[in-house]
XYZ file of C-alpha atoms in Angstrom:
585
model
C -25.162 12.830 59.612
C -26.257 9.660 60.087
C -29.599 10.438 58.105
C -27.280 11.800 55.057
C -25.552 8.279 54.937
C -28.888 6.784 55.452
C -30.365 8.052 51.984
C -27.003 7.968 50.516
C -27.310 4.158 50.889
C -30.695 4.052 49.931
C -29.646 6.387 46.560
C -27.411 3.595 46.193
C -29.044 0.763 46.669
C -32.023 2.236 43.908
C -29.200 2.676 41.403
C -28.209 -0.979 41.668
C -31.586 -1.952 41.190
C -32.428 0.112 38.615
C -29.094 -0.935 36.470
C -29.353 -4.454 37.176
C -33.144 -4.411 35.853
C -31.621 -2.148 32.697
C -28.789 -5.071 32.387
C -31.532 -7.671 32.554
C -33.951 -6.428 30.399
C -30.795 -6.237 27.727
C -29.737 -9.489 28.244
C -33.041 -10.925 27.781
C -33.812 -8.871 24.541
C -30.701 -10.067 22.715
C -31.241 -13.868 24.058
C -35.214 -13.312 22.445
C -33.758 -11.769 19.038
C -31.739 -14.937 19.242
C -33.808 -17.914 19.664
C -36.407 -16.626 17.404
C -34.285 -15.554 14.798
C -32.495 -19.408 15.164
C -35.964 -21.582 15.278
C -37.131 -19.266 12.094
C -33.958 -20.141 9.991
C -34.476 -23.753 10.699
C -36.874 -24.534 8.768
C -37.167 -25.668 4.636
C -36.614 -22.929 2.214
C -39.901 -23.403 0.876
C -41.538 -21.711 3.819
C -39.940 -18.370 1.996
C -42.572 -16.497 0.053
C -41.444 -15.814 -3.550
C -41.061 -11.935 -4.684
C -43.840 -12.867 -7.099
C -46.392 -13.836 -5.078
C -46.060 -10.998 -2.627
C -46.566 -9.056 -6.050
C -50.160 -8.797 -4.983
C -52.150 -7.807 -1.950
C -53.378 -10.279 0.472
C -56.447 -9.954 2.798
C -55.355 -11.629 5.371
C -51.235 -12.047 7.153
C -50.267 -9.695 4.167
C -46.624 -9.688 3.451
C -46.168 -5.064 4.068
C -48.761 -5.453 7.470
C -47.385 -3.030 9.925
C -48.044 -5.927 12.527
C -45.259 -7.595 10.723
C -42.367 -5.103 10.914
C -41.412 -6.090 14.856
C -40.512 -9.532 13.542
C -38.690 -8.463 10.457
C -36.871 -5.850 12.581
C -35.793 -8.919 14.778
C -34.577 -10.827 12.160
C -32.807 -7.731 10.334
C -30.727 -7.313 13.701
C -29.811 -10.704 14.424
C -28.161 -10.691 10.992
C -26.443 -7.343 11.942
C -25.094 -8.841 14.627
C -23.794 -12.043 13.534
C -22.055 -10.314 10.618
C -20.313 -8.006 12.984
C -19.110 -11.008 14.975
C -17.372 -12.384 11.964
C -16.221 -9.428 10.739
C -14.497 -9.316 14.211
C -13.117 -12.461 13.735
C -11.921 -11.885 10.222
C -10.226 -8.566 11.155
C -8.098 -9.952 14.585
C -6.641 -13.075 12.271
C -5.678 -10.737 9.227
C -4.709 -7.584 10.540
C -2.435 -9.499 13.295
C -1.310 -11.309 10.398
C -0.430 -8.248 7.864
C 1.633 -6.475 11.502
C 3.642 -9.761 12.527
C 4.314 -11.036 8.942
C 6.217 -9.276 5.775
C 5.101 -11.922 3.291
C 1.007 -12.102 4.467
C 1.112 -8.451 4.206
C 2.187 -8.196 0.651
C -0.516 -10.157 0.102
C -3.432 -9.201 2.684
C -3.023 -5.737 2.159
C -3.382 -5.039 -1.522
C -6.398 -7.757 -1.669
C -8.251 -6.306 1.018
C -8.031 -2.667 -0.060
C -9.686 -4.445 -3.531
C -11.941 -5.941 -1.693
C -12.969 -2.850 0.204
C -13.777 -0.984 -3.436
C -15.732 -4.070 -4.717
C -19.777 -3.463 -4.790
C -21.841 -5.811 -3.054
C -23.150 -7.172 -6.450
C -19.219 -8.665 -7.257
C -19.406 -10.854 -4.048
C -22.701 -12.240 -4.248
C -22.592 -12.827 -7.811
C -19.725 -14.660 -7.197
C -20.856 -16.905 -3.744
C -24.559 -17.125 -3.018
C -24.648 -20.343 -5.133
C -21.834 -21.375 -2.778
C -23.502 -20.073 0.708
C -27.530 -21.795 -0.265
C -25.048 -25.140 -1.432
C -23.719 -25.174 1.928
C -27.719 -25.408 3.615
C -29.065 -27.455 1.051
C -32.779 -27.084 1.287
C -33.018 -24.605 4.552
C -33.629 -21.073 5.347
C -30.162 -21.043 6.901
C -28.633 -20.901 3.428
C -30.364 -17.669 2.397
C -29.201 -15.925 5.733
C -25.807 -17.054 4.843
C -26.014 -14.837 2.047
C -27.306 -11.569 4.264
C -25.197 -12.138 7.268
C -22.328 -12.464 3.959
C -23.272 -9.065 2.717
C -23.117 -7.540 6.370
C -19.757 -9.404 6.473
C -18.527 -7.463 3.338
C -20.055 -4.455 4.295
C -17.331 -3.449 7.117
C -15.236 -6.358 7.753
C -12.601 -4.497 5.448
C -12.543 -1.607 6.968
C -12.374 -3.045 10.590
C -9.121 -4.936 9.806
C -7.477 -2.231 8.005
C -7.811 -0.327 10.956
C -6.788 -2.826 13.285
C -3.692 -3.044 11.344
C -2.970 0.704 10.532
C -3.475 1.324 14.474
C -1.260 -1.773 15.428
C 1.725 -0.064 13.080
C 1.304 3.412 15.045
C 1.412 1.987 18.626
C 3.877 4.493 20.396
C 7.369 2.907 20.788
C 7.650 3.970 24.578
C 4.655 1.386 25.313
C 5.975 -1.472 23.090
C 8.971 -0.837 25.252
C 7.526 -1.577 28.135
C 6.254 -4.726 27.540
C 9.581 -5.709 26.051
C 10.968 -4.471 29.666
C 8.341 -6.945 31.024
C 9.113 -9.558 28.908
C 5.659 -9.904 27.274
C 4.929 -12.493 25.110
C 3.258 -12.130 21.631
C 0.038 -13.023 22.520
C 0.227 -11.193 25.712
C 1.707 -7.726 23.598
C -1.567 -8.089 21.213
C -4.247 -8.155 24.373
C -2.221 -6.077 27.303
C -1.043 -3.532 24.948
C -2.006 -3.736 20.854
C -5.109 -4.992 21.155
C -6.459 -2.390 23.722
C -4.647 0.683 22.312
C -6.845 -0.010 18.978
C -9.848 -0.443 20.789
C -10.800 3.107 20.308
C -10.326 4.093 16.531
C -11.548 0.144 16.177
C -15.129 1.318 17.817
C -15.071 4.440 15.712
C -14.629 2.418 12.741
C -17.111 -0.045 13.309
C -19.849 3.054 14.031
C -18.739 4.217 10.575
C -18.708 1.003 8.739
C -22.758 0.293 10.081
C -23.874 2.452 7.469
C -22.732 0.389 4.719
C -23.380 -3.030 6.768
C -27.228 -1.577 7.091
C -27.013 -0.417 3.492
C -25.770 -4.006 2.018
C -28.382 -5.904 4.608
C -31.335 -3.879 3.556
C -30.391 -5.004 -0.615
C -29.580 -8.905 0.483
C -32.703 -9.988 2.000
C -33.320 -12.102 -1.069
C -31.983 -15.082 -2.648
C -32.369 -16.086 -6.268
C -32.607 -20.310 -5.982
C -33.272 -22.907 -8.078
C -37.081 -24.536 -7.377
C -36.870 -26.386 -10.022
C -36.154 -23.228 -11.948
C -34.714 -19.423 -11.001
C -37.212 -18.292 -7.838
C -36.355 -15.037 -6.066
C -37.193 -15.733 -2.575
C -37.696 -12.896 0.310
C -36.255 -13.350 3.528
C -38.492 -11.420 6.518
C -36.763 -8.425 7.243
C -36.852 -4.901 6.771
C -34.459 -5.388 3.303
C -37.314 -7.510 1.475
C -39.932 -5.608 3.335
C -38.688 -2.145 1.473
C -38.433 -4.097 -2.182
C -42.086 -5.213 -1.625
C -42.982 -2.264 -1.153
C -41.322 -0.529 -3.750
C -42.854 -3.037 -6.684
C -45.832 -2.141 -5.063
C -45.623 1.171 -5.429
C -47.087 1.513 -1.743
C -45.422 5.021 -0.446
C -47.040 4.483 2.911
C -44.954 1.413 3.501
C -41.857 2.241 2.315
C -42.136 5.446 5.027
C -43.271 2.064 7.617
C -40.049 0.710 6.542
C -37.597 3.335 6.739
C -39.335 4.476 10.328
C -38.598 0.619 11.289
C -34.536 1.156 9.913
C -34.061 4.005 11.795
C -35.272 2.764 14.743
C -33.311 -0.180 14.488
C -30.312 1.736 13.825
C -30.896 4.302 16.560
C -31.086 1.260 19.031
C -27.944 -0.767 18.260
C -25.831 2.548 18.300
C -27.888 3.606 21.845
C -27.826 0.159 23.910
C -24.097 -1.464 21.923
C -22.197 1.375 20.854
C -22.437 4.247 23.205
C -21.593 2.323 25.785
C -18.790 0.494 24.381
C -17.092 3.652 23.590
C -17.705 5.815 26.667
C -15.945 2.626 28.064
C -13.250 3.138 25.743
C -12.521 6.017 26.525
C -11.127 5.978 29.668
C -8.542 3.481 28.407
C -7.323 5.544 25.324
C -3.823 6.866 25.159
C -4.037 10.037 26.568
C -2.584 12.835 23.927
C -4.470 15.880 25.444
C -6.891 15.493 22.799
C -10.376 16.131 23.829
C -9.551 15.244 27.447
C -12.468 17.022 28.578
C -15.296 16.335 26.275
C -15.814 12.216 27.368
C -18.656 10.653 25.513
C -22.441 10.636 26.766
C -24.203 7.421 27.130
C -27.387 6.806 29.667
C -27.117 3.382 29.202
C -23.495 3.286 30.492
C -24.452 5.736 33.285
C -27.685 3.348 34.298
C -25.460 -0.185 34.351
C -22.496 1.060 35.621
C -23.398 0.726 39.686
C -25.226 -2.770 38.938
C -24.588 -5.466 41.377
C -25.017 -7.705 38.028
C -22.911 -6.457 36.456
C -19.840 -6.110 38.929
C -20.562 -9.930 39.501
C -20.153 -10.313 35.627
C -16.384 -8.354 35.525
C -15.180 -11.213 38.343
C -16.382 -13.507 35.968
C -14.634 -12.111 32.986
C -11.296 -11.612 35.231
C -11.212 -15.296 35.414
C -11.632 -15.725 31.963
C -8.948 -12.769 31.012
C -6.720 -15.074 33.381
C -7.298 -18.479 31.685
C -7.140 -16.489 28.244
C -3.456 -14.707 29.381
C -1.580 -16.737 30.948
C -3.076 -20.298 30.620
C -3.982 -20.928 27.253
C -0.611 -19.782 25.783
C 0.872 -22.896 27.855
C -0.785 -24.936 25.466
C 0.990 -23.352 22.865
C 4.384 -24.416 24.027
C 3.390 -27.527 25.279
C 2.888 -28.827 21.533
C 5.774 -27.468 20.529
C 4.051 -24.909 17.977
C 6.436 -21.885 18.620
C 9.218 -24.374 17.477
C 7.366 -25.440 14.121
C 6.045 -21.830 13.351
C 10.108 -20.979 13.738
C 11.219 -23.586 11.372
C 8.493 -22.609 9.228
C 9.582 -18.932 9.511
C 12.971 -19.839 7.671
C 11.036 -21.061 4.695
C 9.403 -17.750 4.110
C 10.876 -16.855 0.738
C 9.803 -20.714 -0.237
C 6.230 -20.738 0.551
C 5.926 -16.434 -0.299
C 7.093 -18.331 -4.189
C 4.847 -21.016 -3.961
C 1.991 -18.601 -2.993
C 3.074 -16.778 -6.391
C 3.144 -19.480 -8.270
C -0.367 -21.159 -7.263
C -2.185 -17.407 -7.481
C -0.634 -17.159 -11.039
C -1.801 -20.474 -11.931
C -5.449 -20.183 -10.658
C -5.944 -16.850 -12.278
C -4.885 -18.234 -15.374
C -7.281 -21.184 -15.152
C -9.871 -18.847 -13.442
C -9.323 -16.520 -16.680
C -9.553 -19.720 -19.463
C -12.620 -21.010 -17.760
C -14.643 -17.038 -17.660
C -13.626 -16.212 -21.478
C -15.739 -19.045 -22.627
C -18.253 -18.558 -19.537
C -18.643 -14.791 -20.360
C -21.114 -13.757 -23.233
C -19.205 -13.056 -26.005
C -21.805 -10.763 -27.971
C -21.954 -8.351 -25.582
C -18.169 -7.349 -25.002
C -18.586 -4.611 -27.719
C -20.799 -2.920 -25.175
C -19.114 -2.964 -22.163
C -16.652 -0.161 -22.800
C -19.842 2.243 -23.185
C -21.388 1.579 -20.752
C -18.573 1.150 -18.421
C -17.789 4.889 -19.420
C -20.859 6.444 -18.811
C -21.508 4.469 -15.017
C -17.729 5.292 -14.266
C -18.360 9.288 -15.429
C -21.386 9.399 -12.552
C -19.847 7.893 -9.918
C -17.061 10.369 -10.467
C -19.756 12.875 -10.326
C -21.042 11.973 -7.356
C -17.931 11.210 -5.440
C -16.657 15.076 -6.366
C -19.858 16.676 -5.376
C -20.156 14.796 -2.454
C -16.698 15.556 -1.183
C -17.145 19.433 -1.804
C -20.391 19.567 -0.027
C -19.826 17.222 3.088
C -15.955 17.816 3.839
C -16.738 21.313 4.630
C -19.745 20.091 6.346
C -17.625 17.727 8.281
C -14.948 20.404 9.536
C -17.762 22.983 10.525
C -19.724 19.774 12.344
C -16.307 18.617 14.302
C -15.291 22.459 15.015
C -18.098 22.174 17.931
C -18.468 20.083 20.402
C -22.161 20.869 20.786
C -22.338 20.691 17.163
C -20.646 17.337 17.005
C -22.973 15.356 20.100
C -26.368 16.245 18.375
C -25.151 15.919 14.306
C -22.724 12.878 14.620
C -25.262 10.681 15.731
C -28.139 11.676 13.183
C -25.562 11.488 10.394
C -25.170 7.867 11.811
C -28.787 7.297 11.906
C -29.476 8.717 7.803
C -26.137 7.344 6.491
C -27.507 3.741 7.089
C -30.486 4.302 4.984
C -30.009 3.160 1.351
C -30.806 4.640 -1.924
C -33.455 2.509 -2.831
C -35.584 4.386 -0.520
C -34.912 7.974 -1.772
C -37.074 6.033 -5.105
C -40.826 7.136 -4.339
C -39.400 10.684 -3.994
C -37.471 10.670 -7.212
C -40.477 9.334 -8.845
C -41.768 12.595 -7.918
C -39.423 14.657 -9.013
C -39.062 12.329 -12.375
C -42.958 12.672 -12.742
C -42.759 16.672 -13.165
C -40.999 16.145 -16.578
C -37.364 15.860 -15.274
C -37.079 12.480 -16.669
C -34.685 13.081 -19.938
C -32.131 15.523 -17.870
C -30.859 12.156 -16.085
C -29.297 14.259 -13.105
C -31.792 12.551 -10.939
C -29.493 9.482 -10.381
C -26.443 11.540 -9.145
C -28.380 11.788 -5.513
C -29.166 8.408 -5.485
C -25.606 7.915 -6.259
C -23.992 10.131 -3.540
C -26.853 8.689 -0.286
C -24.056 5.605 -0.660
C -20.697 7.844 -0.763
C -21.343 11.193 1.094
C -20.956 9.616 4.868
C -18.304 8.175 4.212
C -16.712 12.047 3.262
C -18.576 13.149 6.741
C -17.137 10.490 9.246
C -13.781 9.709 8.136
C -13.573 13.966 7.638
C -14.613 14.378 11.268
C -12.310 11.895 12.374
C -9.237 13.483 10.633
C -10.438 17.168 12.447
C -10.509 15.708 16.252
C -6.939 13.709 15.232
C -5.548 17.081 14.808
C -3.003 17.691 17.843
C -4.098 21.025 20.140
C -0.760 22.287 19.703
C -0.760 22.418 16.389
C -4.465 24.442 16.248
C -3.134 26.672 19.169
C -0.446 27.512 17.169
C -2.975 28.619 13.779
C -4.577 30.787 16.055
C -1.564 32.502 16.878
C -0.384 33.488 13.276
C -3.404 35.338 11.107
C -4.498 33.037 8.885
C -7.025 34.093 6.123
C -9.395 31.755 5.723
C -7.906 30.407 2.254
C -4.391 30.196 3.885
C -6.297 28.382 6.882
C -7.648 25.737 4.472
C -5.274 25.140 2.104
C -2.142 25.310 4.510
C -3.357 23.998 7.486
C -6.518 22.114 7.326
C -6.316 20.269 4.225
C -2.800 18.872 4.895
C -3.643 17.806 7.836
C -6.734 15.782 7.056
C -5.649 14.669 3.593
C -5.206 10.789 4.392
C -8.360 10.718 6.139
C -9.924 12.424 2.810
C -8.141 9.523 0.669
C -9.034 7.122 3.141
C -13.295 8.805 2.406
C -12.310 7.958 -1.157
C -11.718 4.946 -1.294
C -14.792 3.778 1.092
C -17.136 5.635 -0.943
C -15.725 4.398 -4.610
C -17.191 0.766 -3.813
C -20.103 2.626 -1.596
C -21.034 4.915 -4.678
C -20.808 1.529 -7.073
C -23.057 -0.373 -5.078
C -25.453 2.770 -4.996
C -24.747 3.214 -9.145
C -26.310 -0.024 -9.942
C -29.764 0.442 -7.963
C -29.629 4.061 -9.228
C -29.891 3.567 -12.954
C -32.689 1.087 -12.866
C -35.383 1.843 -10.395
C -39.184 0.064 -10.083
C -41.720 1.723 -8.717
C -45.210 -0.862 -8.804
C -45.277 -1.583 -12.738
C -42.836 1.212 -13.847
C -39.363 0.661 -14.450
C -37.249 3.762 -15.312
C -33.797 3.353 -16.791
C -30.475 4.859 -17.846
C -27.864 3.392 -20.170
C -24.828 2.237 -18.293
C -23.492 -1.211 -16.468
C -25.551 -0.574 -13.276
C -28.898 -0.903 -16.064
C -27.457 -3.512 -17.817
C -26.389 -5.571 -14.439
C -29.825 -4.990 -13.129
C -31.648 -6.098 -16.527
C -29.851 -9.010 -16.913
C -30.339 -10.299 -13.140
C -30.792 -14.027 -13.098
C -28.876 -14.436 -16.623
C -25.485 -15.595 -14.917
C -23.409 -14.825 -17.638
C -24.502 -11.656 -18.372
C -24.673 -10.642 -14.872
C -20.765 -11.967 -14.104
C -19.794 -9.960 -17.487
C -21.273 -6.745 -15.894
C -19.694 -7.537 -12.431
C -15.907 -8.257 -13.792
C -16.000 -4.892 -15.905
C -17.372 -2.832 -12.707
C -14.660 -4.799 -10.463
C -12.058 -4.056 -13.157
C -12.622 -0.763 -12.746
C -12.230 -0.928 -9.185
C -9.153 -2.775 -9.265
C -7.277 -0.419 -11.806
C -8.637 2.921 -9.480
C -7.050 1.182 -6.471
C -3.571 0.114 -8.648
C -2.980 3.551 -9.890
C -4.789 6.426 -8.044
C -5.819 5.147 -4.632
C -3.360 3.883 -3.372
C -0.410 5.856 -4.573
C -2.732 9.223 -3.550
C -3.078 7.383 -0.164
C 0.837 6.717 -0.026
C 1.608 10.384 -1.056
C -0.579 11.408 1.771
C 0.675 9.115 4.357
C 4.212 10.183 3.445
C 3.996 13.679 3.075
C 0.818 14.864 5.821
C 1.331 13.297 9.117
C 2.200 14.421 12.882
């Protein structure tokens, strides 16, 4: 007996060690990423090689060395993660601020869900002068602009589901901590705040394919030295568009090996764990109560002496963030001035009006005479024929991966070895797919033009498989038990039951892959490969042609994000409120 408890300890003991050298060894890779990534962007822009001079190949510290894709992996991830930190931010001030307030919500909501459709090209049109002005001179200013297009890649979608979970919370809970007397702040990080943590995690998983796919096509910044100088951050991004005017096949398969890893790391060592961890403080519907997530890493660090040391630490910070910074609050008498500035809603929800009218109108004056005149006869055209393939794309892709999706999610062993590969391929981005269309274009498919709808649906189709699978394991058990007790033919099973019941989740695909699909559109229809440059007519060609010319290029941007914005007023979002209203448990 005495023997069992013996090596029983010792068992122990080992699995202590082993997590806290596991714990260790993660600690210290994320401080490394850090402090290298930090001393590299401190430095003067000029250290940045230009895309032309990496235009040809260099004997010695070449630019596409495999020696170099370590570092540039690095750097890719630290700008992953700093761009998920303020997308965090972003989402817990505006989503709290669309639940707790009528007037921010008329306002937050609509903007965001435009926001969410917009391609990458509309913001950083629009704010890399801005983001290199605020680092005058220094590398930081051109990371500003990645760590941006990370930023826009899934801070949208974060928030909206922080706020969409924080409307749902069940009313019995909320009525406890009224019971309990819970203050606000206490009823968003006891109760609101926890209960989203969940879908939030999901979300975030889902929204690193298009963080990975707007990182990899940002790693470069167009400044003024003396004159218009595309400049290539190091990182996997620039490493891929070197390699692609190249023409060099063997790097670009370097580079995507390099992505993948990356992207199979930060979902093994951040996001499996965070969601097995999750998952034991979800609200329990009977959903999937016996299928917990798998993570080794959790498994390894949970018995570490380090990190049981590290939760007392945080339970003194939970305290001080509870129950003793609130004081402050009342203490300065800000409850009282946000309640007298609560009765002056309707005055400040006219003034908000009033100033939005009055800059658009300005904003409107000042891009008529900005905008190239010459070329607004074109626009239309083109805007048609870009518009007519991403419509394309977005229909295929929904009839291939939605059923896809359901027959993925229908397994569980299915759904533990496909989820995470879709994961893994959905944060690759088109420009990859080129060398292999080259291919295909060089057998004499050039003139049929089909080739660009798959470059067009690698940005949309995940979008159809995650938020698809998501809808399936959302579906109550008693509702499946009871389609199994009727016979259903399998039409009647789809169009009655399935369909219905994952319909907003379907919308919700939609509209993530419409600004996905847009952003994919304009890489699709002009592509380089070395000295070749193949092209089709629409605004994706003419936005790529004209890069640099910042007229032109703002002309191009403001049709595509007029598009956008007219989709959203009058077929997104009514399809989304028809589906809210009319499919739900």
């Amino acid at each position: 007996m005495l023997q069992t408890v013996e090596i029983n300890h010792k068992r122990e003991r080992f699995k202590s060690l082993l997590g806290n050298m596991v714990l260790i060894a993660m600690i210290g890779l994320f401080t490394f990423i850090l402090i290298a990534s930090v001393l590299g962007m401190n430095q003067n822009i000029s250290v940045l090689p230009s895309q032309n001079s990496l235009s040809k190949v260099r004997t010695t510290r070449d630019f596409l060395s495999i020696t170099n894709l370590a570092y540039f992996s690095m750097r890719t991830m630290f700008r992953m993660i700093v761009g998920m930190f303020w997308s965090f931010i972003f989402s817990f001030v505006f989503g709290v601020l669309a639940v707790r307030f009528k007037t921010a919500r008329r306002i937050i909501l609509p903007l965001v869900n435009f926001l969410e459709s917009v391609p990458l090209l509309g913001f950083l049109t629009f704010t890399t002068a801005f983001l290199l002005g605020l680092f005058p001179n220094s590398v930081m200013g051109a990371e500003a602009v990645a760590v941006f297009a990370v930023f826009t890649g899934q801070a949208w979608n974060i928030m909206l589901t922080l706020y969409q979970t924080m409307e749902v919370v069940p009313t019995d809970l909320a009525e406890v901590t009224t019971q309990f007397k819970y203050s606000a702040w206490e009823k968003f990080w006891r109760l609101e705040f926890v209960y989203s943590i969940p879908g939030l995690l999901w979300n975030v998983v889902i929204s690193q394919t298009a963080a990975w796919f707007a990182l990899v096509a940002s790693e470069q910044a167009t400044v003024a030295l003396p004159k218009d100088t595309t400049l290539m951050l190091p990182g996997i991004g620039s490493y891929i568009q070197i390699a692609l005017n190249r023409a060099d096949f063997i790097s670009c398969l370097w580079a995507v090996l390099a992505l993948l890893v990356n992207v199979g790391l930060l979902n093994f060592l951040v996001f499996q764990p965070l969601i097995k961890a999750s998952y034991y403080f979800r609200y329990d519907t009977g959903n999937s109560s016996d299928n917990p997530p798998k993570s080794i890493i959790y498994n390894l660090i949970e018995p570490a002496s380090l990190g049981h040391w590290l939760l007392v630490k945080f339970e003194i910070f939970k305290n001080f963030w509870l129950y003793k910074l609130p004081k402050i609050w009342y203490l300065f008498k800000f409850d009282q001035l946000f309640h007298f500035l609560g009765k002056l809603k309707n005055f400040f929800a006219t003034l908000w009006y009033i100033v939005l009218l009055i800059v658009g109108v300005i904003c409107t004056i000042k891009l008529y005479y900005f905008l190239p005149h010459s070329d607004f006869g074109m626009i239309p055209k083109l805007t048609f024929y870009t518009t007519l393939r991403v419509f394309l794309a977005m229909v295929v892709s929904g009839l291939i991966f939605t059923p896809l999706a359901v027959w993925v999610a229908s397994s569980k062993r299915r759904l533990n070895y496909i989820q995470p590969l879709g994961q893994i391929l959905g944060s690759v981005p088109s420009s990859v797919y080129t060398p292999f269309i080259i291919i295909f274009i060089s057998l004499g498919y050039q003139q049929m033009e089909w080739w660009i709808l798959p470059l067009i649906m690698v940005g949309c189709q995940w979008y159809y498989f995650f938020n698809v699978i998501g809808g399936y394991l959302a579906i109550p058990d008693e509702i499946r038990d009871v389609t199994k007790i009727f016979p259903l033919s399998r039409f009647q099973w789809w169009t009655k039951y399935l369909l219905p019941s994952i319909l907003p989740y379907i919308v919700t695909a939609i509209i993530n892959a419409a600004g996905a699909a847009w952003n994919a559109d304009i890489a699709a229809e002009s592509i380089q490969w070395g000295k070749n440059k193949i092209e089709v007519v629409g605004l994706g060609q003419y936005i790529s042609t004209n890069d640099g010319i910042k007229d032109k290029s703002a002309l191009g941007t403001l049709a595509m994000c007029a598009i956008v914005g007219l989709c959203i007023a009058f077929v997104w979002q009514p399809l989304y409120k028809y589906a809210r209203e009319r499919f739900h448990y």
